[in-house]
CSV table of C-alpha atoms and ligand atoms in Angstrom, one decimal:
chain,number,residue,atom,x,y,z
A,1,UNK,CA,125.4,144.3,84.4
A,2,UNK,CA,124.5,140.6,83.9
A,3,UNK,CA,126.3,137.5,84.9
A,4,UNK,CA,128.4,135.5,82.4
A,5,UNK,CA,126.2,132.5,83.3
A,6,UNK,CA,123.3,134.0,81.4
A,7,UNK,CA,125.2,135.0,78.3
A,8,UNK,CA,123.0,134.6,75.2
A,9,UNK,CA,124.1,132.3,72.4
A,10,UNK,CA,125.9,134.1,69.6
A,11,UNK,CA,123.6,132.7,67.0
A,12,UNK,CA,120.6,130.4,66.7
A,13,UNK,CA,121.6,127.1,65.0
A,14,UNK,CA,120.8,126.7,61.3
A,15,UNK,CA,118.3,123.8,61.9
A,16,UNK,CA,116.2,125.8,64.3
A,17,UNK,CA,116.3,128.9,62.1
A,18,UNK,CA,115.3,126.9,59.0
A,19,UNK,CA,112.5,125.1,60.9
A,20,UNK,CA,111.2,128.3,62.2
A,21,UNK,CA,111.0,130.0,58.7
A,22,UNK,CA,109.3,126.9,57.2
A,23,UNK,CA,106.7,126.9,60.0
A,24,UNK,CA,106.2,130.7,59.5
A,25,UNK,CA,105.6,130.1,55.8
A,26,UNK,CA,102.9,127.5,56.7
A,27,UNK,CA,104.9,124.6,55.3
A,28,UNK,CA,103.6,121.3,56.9
A,29,UNK,CA,106.4,119.4,58.6
A,30,UNK,CA,106.5,115.8,59.9
A,31,UNK,CA,107.9,116.4,63.3
A,32,UNK,CA,109.7,113.3,64.7
A,33,UNK,CA,111.1,115.1,67.7
A,34,UNK,CA,108.3,115.7,70.1
A,35,UNK,CA,108.9,114.2,73.5
A,36,UNK,CA,105.9,116.0,75.2
A,37,UNK,CA,103.5,113.2,76.1
A,38,UNK,CA,100.6,115.6,76.4
A,39,UNK,CA,100.9,116.7,72.7
A,40,UNK,CA,101.1,113.4,70.8
A,41,UNK,CA,97.5,112.3,70.8
A,42,UNK,CA,97.7,109.7,73.6
A,43,UNK,CA,95.3,110.5,76.4
A,44,UNK,CA,91.6,111.5,76.3
A,45,UNK,CA,89.8,112.1,79.6
A,46,UNK,CA,92.0,113.3,82.5
A,47,UNK,CA,90.8,111.6,85.7
A,48,UNK,CA,93.8,113.0,87.6
A,49,UNK,CA,92.3,116.5,87.4
A,50,UNK,CA,89.7,115.4,90.1
A,51,UNK,CA,92.5,114.1,92.3
A,52,UNK,CA,94.0,117.6,92.2
A,53,UNK,CA,90.9,119.3,93.6
A,54,UNK,CA,91.0,117.7,97.1
A,55,UNK,CA,89.9,120.1,100.0
A,56,UNK,CA,93.1,119.0,101.8
A,57,UNK,CA,95.0,121.2,99.4
A,58,UNK,CA,93.6,124.3,101.1
A,59,UNK,CA,96.1,123.8,104.0
A,60,UNK,CA,99.7,124.7,103.6
A,61,UNK,CA,102.3,122.8,105.5
A,62,UNK,CA,105.8,124.0,104.6
A,63,UNK,CA,107.7,120.6,104.9
A,64,UNK,CA,111.2,120.9,103.4
A,65,UNK,CA,111.1,117.4,101.9
A,66,UNK,CA,107.4,117.5,101.1
A,67,UNK,CA,104.3,115.9,102.7
A,68,UNK,CA,105.0,112.6,104.4
A,69,UNK,CA,101.9,111.1,102.6
A,70,UNK,CA,103.4,111.9,99.3
A,71,UNK,CA,106.9,110.6,100.2
A,72,UNK,CA,105.2,107.4,101.4
A,73,UNK,CA,103.5,107.1,98.0
A,74,UNK,CA,106.9,107.3,96.3
A,75,UNK,CA,108.3,104.6,98.6
A,76,UNK,CA,105.3,102.4,97.8
A,77,UNK,CA,105.9,102.9,94.2
A,78,UNK,CA,109.4,101.6,94.6
A,79,UNK,CA,108.1,98.7,96.7
A,80,UNK,CA,105.9,97.7,93.8
A,81,UNK,CA,109.1,97.3,91.7
A,82,UNK,CA,110.7,95.2,94.4
A,83,UNK,CA,112.9,98.0,96.0
A,84,UNK,CA,112.5,98.7,99.7
A,85,UNK,CA,113.1,102.3,100.7
A,86,UNK,CA,112.2,104.4,103.7
A,87,UNK,CA,109.9,107.4,103.0
A,88,UNK,CA,112.5,109.4,105.0
A,89,UNK,CA,115.0,108.9,102.2
A,90,UNK,CA,112.6,110.7,99.7
A,91,UNK,CA,113.1,114.3,98.9
A,92,UNK,CA,110.3,115.9,96.7
A,93,UNK,CA,111.1,118.8,94.3
A,94,UNK,CA,109.5,120.3,91.3
A,95,UNK,CA,111.5,118.7,88.5
A,96,UNK,CA,114.6,116.6,87.8
A,97,UNK,CA,116.3,119.8,86.7
A,98,UNK,CA,115.8,121.2,90.2
A,99,UNK,CA,116.9,117.9,91.7
A,100,UNK,CA,120.2,118.2,89.8
A,101,UNK,CA,120.7,121.8,90.9
A,102,UNK,CA,120.1,120.9,94.6
A,103,UNK,CA,122.5,118.0,94.4
A,104,UNK,CA,125.2,120.1,92.7
A,105,UNK,CA,124.8,122.7,95.4
A,106,UNK,CA,125.1,120.0,98.0
A,107,UNK,CA,128.2,118.4,96.6
A,108,UNK,CA,130.3,121.1,94.9
A,109,UNK,CA,131.9,124.4,95.5
A,110,UNK,CA,132.2,126.8,92.6
A,111,UNK,CA,134.5,125.5,89.9
A,112,UNK,CA,134.5,121.9,91.0
A,113,UNK,CA,133.6,119.1,88.6
A,114,UNK,CA,130.9,116.6,88.0
A,115,UNK,CA,131.4,113.8,85.5
A,116,UNK,CA,128.6,113.4,82.9
A,117,UNK,CA,128.1,110.8,80.2
A,118,UNK,CA,128.5,111.5,76.5
A,119,UNK,CA,126.4,111.2,74.3
A,120,UNK,CA,123.6,112.1,76.6
A,121,UNK,CA,121.0,114.6,77.8
A,122,UNK,CA,122.2,118.0,76.6
A,123,UNK,CA,120.6,120.0,79.5
A,124,UNK,CA,123.1,118.7,82.0
A,125,UNK,CA,125.8,121.1,80.8
A,126,UNK,CA,123.5,124.1,81.3
A,127,UNK,CA,122.2,122.9,84.7
A,128,UNK,CA,125.8,122.6,85.8
A,129,UNK,CA,126.6,126.1,84.6
A,130,UNK,CA,123.8,127.6,86.6
A,131,UNK,CA,125.2,125.9,89.7
A,132,UNK,CA,128.7,127.2,88.9
A,133,UNK,CA,129.9,123.6,88.4
A,134,UNK,CA,132.1,122.3,85.6
A,135,UNK,CA,131.4,119.1,83.8
A,136,UNK,CA,133.9,116.6,82.4
A,137,UNK,CA,132.6,114.0,80.0
A,138,UNK,CA,133.1,110.2,80.0
A,139,UNK,CA,132.1,108.0,77.1
A,140,UNK,CA,129.1,105.8,76.4
A,141,UNK,CA,130.7,103.7,73.7
A,142,UNK,CA,129.1,101.5,71.1
A,143,UNK,CA,130.4,98.3,69.7
A,144,UNK,CA,127.1,96.7,68.7
A,145,UNK,CA,125.9,97.4,72.2
A,146,UNK,CA,126.4,100.4,74.4
A,147,UNK,CA,128.6,100.3,77.4
A,148,UNK,CA,130.2,102.8,79.9
A,149,UNK,CA,133.8,103.1,79.0
A,150,UNK,CA,135.1,102.9,82.6
A,151,UNK,CA,138.6,103.9,81.6
A,152,UNK,CA,137.3,107.1,80.2
A,153,UNK,CA,135.6,107.7,83.6
A,154,UNK,CA,138.8,107.0,85.5
A,155,UNK,CA,140.8,109.3,83.2
A,156,UNK,CA,138.6,112.2,84.1
A,157,UNK,CA,138.7,111.9,87.8
A,158,UNK,CA,140.8,114.6,89.6
A,159,UNK,CA,140.8,116.1,93.1
A,160,UNK,CA,138.2,118.5,91.8
A,161,UNK,CA,135.7,115.8,90.9
A,162,UNK,CA,132.8,115.7,93.3
A,163,UNK,CA,130.3,113.2,91.7
A,164,UNK,CA,129.4,111.1,88.7
A,165,UNK,CA,126.1,111.3,86.8
A,166,UNK,CA,124.8,108.0,85.4
A,167,UNK,CA,121.6,108.0,83.3
A,168,UNK,CA,119.7,104.7,83.1
A,169,UNK,CA,118.3,104.3,80.6
A,170,UNK,CA,120.4,107.0,79.0
A,171,UNK,CA,118.8,109.6,76.7
A,172,UNK,CA,118.9,109.1,73.8
A,173,UNK,CA,120.9,105.8,73.6
A,174,UNK,CA,118.3,103.9,75.6
A,175,UNK,CA,121.1,102.0,77.3
A,176,UNK,CA,120.7,100.8,80.9
A,177,UNK,CA,123.6,101.0,83.4
A,178,UNK,CA,124.6,97.4,84.1
A,179,UNK,CA,125.3,96.1,87.6
A,180,UNK,CA,129.0,95.6,86.9
A,181,UNK,CA,129.3,99.2,85.5
A,182,UNK,CA,127.7,100.6,88.7
A,183,UNK,CA,130.1,98.5,90.8
A,184,UNK,CA,133.0,100.0,88.9
A,185,UNK,CA,131.7,103.5,89.4
A,186,UNK,CA,131.2,102.9,93.1
A,187,UNK,CA,134.8,101.9,93.4
A,188,UNK,CA,135.7,105.4,92.6
A,189,UNK,CA,134.2,106.4,95.9
A,190,UNK,CA,132.4,109.4,94.5
A,191,UNK,CA,128.7,110.2,94.9
A,192,UNK,CA,126.6,108.7,92.1
A,193,UNK,CA,123.7,110.8,90.7
A,194,UNK,CA,121.6,108.1,89.0
A,195,UNK,CA,119.0,109.7,86.7
A,196,UNK,CA,116.3,106.9,86.4
A,197,UNK,CA,113.5,109.0,85.0
A,198,UNK,CA,113.0,106.7,82.1
A,199,UNK,CA,113.6,103.4,84.0
A,200,UNK,CA,109.9,102.4,83.8
A,201,UNK,CA,110.2,102.2,80.0
A,202,UNK,CA,112.2,99.0,79.3
A,203,UNK,CA,111.6,98.1,75.6
A,204,UNK,CA,113.4,94.8,75.5
A,205,UNK,CA,112.1,91.3,76.5
A,206,UNK,CA,114.4,90.8,79.4
A,207,UNK,CA,114.5,93.4,82.2
A,208,UNK,CA,117.8,95.2,82.9
A,209,UNK,CA,120.1,93.5,85.5
A,210,UNK,CA,120.1,96.8,87.5
A,211,UNK,CA,116.6,98.2,88.1
A,212,UNK,CA,118.0,101.1,90.2
A,213,UNK,CA,121.3,102.2,91.7
A,214,UNK,CA,119.5,102.3,95.1
A,215,UNK,CA,120.6,98.8,96.0
A,216,UNK,CA,124.2,100.1,96.5
A,217,UNK,CA,125.4,100.1,100.1
A,218,UNK,CA,128.6,102.0,99.7
A,219,UNK,CA,129.3,105.6,98.7
A,220,UNK,CA,126.4,108.0,98.3
A,221,UNK,CA,123.7,107.5,95.8
A,222,UNK,CA,121.0,109.9,94.6
A,223,UNK,CA,118.3,108.2,92.5
A,224,UNK,CA,116.2,110.7,90.5
A,225,UNK,CA,112.6,110.0,89.2
A,226,UNK,CA,109.5,112.0,88.6
A,227,UNK,CA,106.0,112.2,87.3
A,228,UNK,CA,107.0,113.8,84.0
A,229,UNK,CA,108.3,110.5,82.6
A,230,UNK,CA,107.0,107.8,84.9
A,231,UNK,CA,103.4,108.9,84.6
A,232,UNK,CA,103.7,111.1,81.5
A,233,UNK,CA,102.5,114.1,83.5
A,234,UNK,CA,105.2,116.8,82.9
A,235,UNK,CA,102.7,119.6,83.6
A,236,UNK,CA,102.3,118.7,87.2
A,237,UNK,CA,106.0,119.4,88.0
A,238,UNK,CA,106.8,116.8,90.6
A,239,UNK,CA,110.0,114.9,90.9
A,240,UNK,CA,112.0,113.1,93.6
A,241,UNK,CA,115.4,112.4,94.8
A,242,UNK,CA,115.9,109.1,96.8
A,243,UNK,CA,119.1,109.3,98.9
A,244,UNK,CA,120.8,105.9,99.4
A,245,UNK,CA,124.2,104.3,99.6
A,246,UNK,CA,126.3,104.1,102.8
A,247,UNK,CA,123.9,104.8,105.7
A,248,UNK,CA,125.9,107.4,107.7
A,249,UNK,CA,126.7,109.4,104.6
A,250,UNK,CA,123.1,109.4,103.4
A,251,UNK,CA,121.9,110.8,106.7
A,252,UNK,CA,124.5,113.6,106.5
A,253,UNK,CA,123.4,114.3,102.9
A,254,UNK,CA,119.8,114.4,103.9
A,255,UNK,CA,120.5,116.8,106.8
A,256,UNK,CA,122.2,119.2,104.4
A,257,UNK,CA,119.6,118.7,101.6
A,258,UNK,CA,116.9,119.6,104.1
A,259,UNK,CA,118.5,123.1,104.5
A,260,UNK,CA,118.5,123.6,100.7
A,261,UNK,CA,115.0,122.3,100.3
A,262,UNK,CA,113.7,124.5,103.1
A,263,UNK,CA,114.8,127.6,101.2
A,264,UNK,CA,112.8,126.7,98.2
A,265,UNK,CA,109.8,124.6,99.4
A,266,UNK,CA,109.1,123.9,95.7
A,267,UNK,CA,106.4,121.3,95.1
A,268,UNK,CA,102.9,122.7,95.3
A,269,UNK,CA,100.4,121.3,97.8
A,270,UNK,CA,97.7,120.0,95.4
A,271,UNK,CA,100.1,117.7,93.5
A,272,UNK,CA,101.6,116.4,96.8
A,273,UNK,CA,98.1,115.6,98.2
A,274,UNK,CA,97.1,113.9,95.0
A,275,UNK,CA,100.3,111.9,94.6
A,276,UNK,CA,99.1,108.5,95.8
A,277,UNK,CA,96.2,108.7,93.3
A,278,UNK,CA,98.4,110.1,90.6
A,279,UNK,CA,100.8,107.2,90.9
A,280,UNK,CA,97.8,104.8,90.6
A,281,UNK,CA,96.5,106.5,87.4
A,282,UNK,CA,100.0,106.8,86.2
A,283,UNK,CA,100.2,103.0,85.7
A,284,UNK,CA,97.5,103.3,83.0
A,285,UNK,CA,99.1,106.3,81.3
A,286,UNK,CA,102.5,104.6,81.5
A,287,UNK,CA,101.0,101.5,79.8
A,288,UNK,CA,99.6,103.7,77.0
A,289,UNK,CA,103.0,105.4,76.5
A,290,UNK,CA,104.8,102.1,76.5
A,291,UNK,CA,102.4,100.7,73.8
A,292,UNK,CA,103.1,103.7,71.6
A,293,UNK,CA,106.9,103.2,72.0
A,294,UNK,CA,106.7,99.5,71.2
A,295,UNK,CA,104.5,100.1,68.1
A,296,UNK,CA,106.8,102.8,66.7
A,297,UNK,CA,109.8,100.6,67.4
A,298,UNK,CA,108.1,97.8,65.4
A,299,UNK,CA,107.3,100.3,62.6
A,300,UNK,CA,110.9,101.5,62.6
A,301,UNK,CA,112.2,97.9,62.3
A,302,UNK,CA,109.8,97.1,59.5
A,303,UNK,CA,110.5,100.2,57.4
A,304,UNK,CA,114.3,100.2,57.7
A,305,UNK,CA,114.7,96.5,57.0
A,306,UNK,CA,117.0,95.9,54.0
A,307,UNK,CA,117.6,99.7,53.8
A,308,UNK,CA,120.8,101.7,54.4
A,309,UNK,CA,119.4,103.0,57.6
A,310,UNK,CA,120.8,101.3,60.7
A,311,UNK,CA,118.9,101.3,64.0
A,312,UNK,CA,121.2,101.3,67.0
A,313,UNK,CA,119.5,99.1,69.6
A,314,UNK,CA,117.3,100.9,72.2
A,315,UNK,CA,116.7,99.0,75.4
A,316,UNK,CA,114.6,101.7,77.0
A,317,UNK,CA,113.4,105.3,77.0
A,318,UNK,CA,111.6,107.4,74.4
A,319,UNK,CA,114.1,107.8,71.6
A,320,UNK,CA,115.7,105.8,68.8
A,321,UNK,CA,119.1,106.4,67.4
A,322,UNK,CA,119.5,105.9,63.6
A,323,UNK,CA,122.7,105.8,61.5
A,324,UNK,CA,122.3,107.0,57.9
A,325,UNK,CA,124.8,106.6,55.1
A,326,UNK,CA,127.8,108.9,54.9
A,327,UNK,CA,127.1,110.3,51.5
A,328,UNK,CA,125.5,113.7,52.0
A,329,UNK,CA,127.8,116.7,52.3
A,330,UNK,CA,125.4,118.5,54.7
A,331,UNK,CA,124.0,117.7,58.1
A,332,UNK,CA,121.4,114.9,57.6
A,333,UNK,CA,118.9,116.7,59.8
A,334,UNK,CA,119.1,119.7,57.4
A,335,UNK,CA,118.8,117.5,54.3
A,336,UNK,CA,115.7,115.7,55.7
A,337,UNK,CA,114.1,119.0,56.6
A,338,UNK,CA,114.8,120.7,53.2
A,339,UNK,CA,114.1,117.7,50.9
A,340,UNK,CA,111.5,115.8,52.8
A,341,UNK,CA,110.0,118.2,55.3
A,342,UNK,CA,110.9,115.7,58.1
A,343,UNK,CA,112.2,117.1,61.4
A,344,UNK,CA,114.7,114.9,63.3
A,345,UNK,CA,117.3,115.7,65.9
A,346,UNK,CA,120.9,115.8,64.7
A,347,UNK,CA,123.2,113.5,66.6
A,348,UNK,CA,125.5,116.4,67.5
A,349,UNK,CA,122.7,117.8,69.7
A,350,UNK,CA,123.5,114.9,72.1
A,351,UNK,CA,127.2,115.1,71.5
A,352,UNK,CA,127.4,112.1,69.1
A,353,UNK,CA,130.6,112.5,67.1
A,354,UNK,CA,129.4,110.4,64.2
A,355,UNK,CA,127.8,112.8,61.6
A,356,UNK,CA,125.6,110.0,60.3
A,357,UNK,CA,123.5,109.8,63.5
A,358,UNK,CA,120.1,111.2,63.9
A,359,UNK,CA,117.6,110.8,66.8
A,360,UNK,CA,113.8,110.4,66.5
A,361,UNK,CA,111.2,110.4,69.2
A,362,UNK,CA,109.3,107.1,69.6
A,363,UNK,CA,106.5,109.0,71.2
A,364,UNK,CA,105.5,110.6,67.9
A,365,UNK,CA,101.9,110.0,66.7
A,366,UNK,CA,102.0,106.7,64.9
A,367,UNK,CA,100.9,107.8,61.4
A,368,UNK,CA,103.3,110.7,61.4
A,369,UNK,CA,106.0,108.4,62.6
A,370,UNK,CA,105.4,105.9,59.8
A,371,UNK,CA,105.3,108.6,57.1
A,372,UNK,CA,108.3,110.4,58.4
A,373,UNK,CA,110.4,107.2,58.6
A,374,UNK,CA,109.2,106.2,55.1
A,375,UNK,CA,110.5,109.6,53.7
A,376,UNK,CA,113.7,109.3,55.7
A,377,UNK,CA,114.4,105.8,54.3
A,378,UNK,CA,113.6,106.8,50.8
A,379,UNK,CA,116.0,109.8,51.0
A,380,UNK,CA,118.7,107.7,52.6
A,381,UNK,CA,118.3,105.0,49.9
A,382,UNK,CA,118.7,107.7,47.2
A,383,UNK,CA,121.9,108.8,48.9
A,384,UNK,CA,123.7,105.4,48.4
B,1,PLP,C1,117.7,112.0,81.2
B,1,PLP,C2,116.6,113.0,81.5
B,1,PLP,N1,116.5,113.4,82.8
B,1,PLP,C3,115.5,114.3,83.2
B,1,PLP,C4,114.7,114.9,82.2
B,1,PLP,C5,113.7,115.9,82.6
B,1,PLP,O1,112.9,115.6,83.7
B,1,PLP,P1,112.0,116.7,84.4
B,1,PLP,O2,110.9,117.0,83.5
B,1,PLP,O3,111.6,116.0,85.7
B,1,PLP,O4,112.9,117.9,84.7
B,1,PLP,C6,114.8,114.5,80.9
B,1,PLP,C7,114.0,115.1,79.9
B,1,PLP,O5,113.9,114.8,78.7
B,1,PLP,C8,115.8,113.6,80.5
B,1,PLP,O6,116.0,113.2,79.2
């Protein structure tokens, strides 16, 4: 009766199962995995609630790409970062997930392929499935620094390939796509879907050499952003696609996207009306989040110094990648949960092939983060 797309998983993974039973038994856990900015003790009063109650929201104007005032606010936000875009290039939707599904619908017929990075954001695979798209993976490699293995991209390109996803900074590696890497991807003459949701969170002293893929004048570029990360407001469900690249192609893409968007009319009116103000408040929230990320990064460096725990350099985003010693027989995430009551994400969750990798959220409340990392380091030290 049901589609194969919605097939349920055969079993819940062991880590989730064990975590659930510990929580049900009332065992306190140090959770180093939360990436929900509204649940990590960051913000007190919520001035943006007032912005949402404007009388203007009483009127409904079904604009496929969203209200022009909101699209202009997005364009101004890019201008503040030194990127000139026309508000007519901006398409509003309710989440980056929705943005992906609209772009997949725009570019692919069932069974065609989109290239996605690995290791990376695990939801991509599922989003592709729901749009009847296949994914092929290319490699984000590490040799002391992360880089896109361009040969691995080229090897995956076939006649069925209809686009390449690039995530900058990538989740969870925190690596920004470099200008030279974007140039190499553009040479494939395939549309680039550039997920830039974490791009406002650069955690290194010098900024990335490519602030956005939108500077490209060839091929077709879709830059994705949204309130959930840039302003730490995931509950407001507003994201955007900025269509760029070669002018004529981008006009054609916008004309077709308009038909898709017109069928959904997704973003609600109050959030669109409030967007100019939300983006202003967002700067403050963004600063608070960034301070949390930087403090936890400093704690991580201090606590792992002279220990067997290696931090792989994170240039941006909300996560840190740690490499533990190869001495436990079980999954490190399970060992840490069972022995230390510390919850981390296993590297395989993001398709890391190295069993020693675990991922932690730099958004974690600071005391919990320090305690959790202390326990992790102590357990890793006993393992050597
Ligand atoms: C790379 C990346 N893109 C997009 C998202 C989700 O964005 P949204 O909340 O707008 O769907 C996430 C969430 O963690 C992410 O890691």
